[in-house]
Amino acid sequence: SYQKSVRLVMQQGNRLSGIHGPVSRLIRTEDEYTSAIEIALGGAMQQIVVDTEQDGKAAISFLKRTGGGRATCRYLLSGARA
């Protein structure tokens, strides 16, 4: 189950660009390694993966405007600036 803020960002669909989803949805592994991955990543499993810093800022701005809570975004293109 995802935090409220993660669910809200994911529900935005086409309204927010560059959103790939929480880390946990993007990782694929063999079943025997699932528990180890979950333990190693801990809370990072709910971090939202986005294309650019600008996309992350837009998601955070949306959460602030709507009182949706807090989230951490991870950028695929770390050198991209808003």
XYZ file of C-alpha atoms in Angstrom:
82
model
C 0.000 0.000 0.000
C 1.357 3.392 -0.995
C 1.420 6.595 1.010
C -1.371 9.067 0.264
C 1.016 11.443 -1.509
C 2.310 8.714 -3.837
C -1.227 7.613 -4.695
C -2.289 11.199 -5.434
C 0.622 11.812 -7.808
C -0.011 8.510 -9.584
C -3.708 9.344 -10.005
C -2.814 12.501 -11.914
C -2.003 10.476 -15.025
C -1.621 12.850 -17.974
C -1.846 16.014 -15.853
C 1.724 15.604 -14.580
C 4.407 14.862 -17.140
C 7.481 12.708 -16.726
C 6.100 10.551 -13.903
C 7.197 6.899 -14.060
C 5.859 5.737 -10.712
C 7.185 4.602 -7.370
C 10.478 2.719 -7.266
C 8.656 -0.430 -6.150
C 6.695 -0.587 -9.415
C 9.783 -0.177 -11.547
C 11.987 -2.875 -10.031
C 11.752 -6.412 -11.347
C 13.563 -9.300 -9.744
C 13.297 -13.008 -9.212
C 10.959 -13.990 -6.378
C 13.793 -15.276 -4.211
C 15.303 -11.761 -4.036
C 12.094 -9.800 -3.362
C 12.465 -9.673 0.434
C 16.118 -8.667 0.239
C 15.304 -5.826 -2.189
C 12.435 -4.603 0.009
C 14.631 -4.627 3.103
C 17.550 -2.915 1.364
C 15.416 -0.132 -0.118
C 13.076 0.370 2.847
C 11.193 3.657 2.530
C 12.883 4.389 -0.791
C 10.441 1.914 -2.338
C 7.851 4.722 -2.311
C 10.024 7.393 -3.872
C 8.559 8.643 -7.134
C 10.719 8.295 -10.247
C 10.425 11.220 -12.668
C 12.241 12.245 -15.832
C 13.636 15.598 -14.717
C 13.957 17.889 -11.740
C 11.240 20.057 -13.290
C 8.840 17.082 -13.346
C 9.628 16.388 -9.691
C 9.045 20.017 -8.747
C 5.698 19.952 -10.539
C 4.651 16.851 -8.580
C 5.744 18.397 -5.267
C 3.966 21.649 -6.159
C 0.794 19.676 -6.882
C 1.017 18.003 -3.467
C 1.514 21.368 -1.731
C -1.459 22.940 -3.546
C -3.769 20.052 -2.717
C -2.563 19.320 0.809
C -1.580 15.881 -0.435
C 1.382 15.364 1.851
C 5.068 14.898 1.153
C 6.982 12.781 -1.324
C 10.532 12.278 -2.513
C 11.263 12.287 -6.233
C 14.199 10.634 -7.979
C 15.276 11.992 -11.353
C 16.230 9.775 -14.273
C 18.017 12.702 -15.892
C 19.941 14.012 -12.898
C 21.742 16.693 -14.886
C 18.498 18.244 -16.138
C 17.598 21.471 -14.365
C 14.236 23.160 -14.011
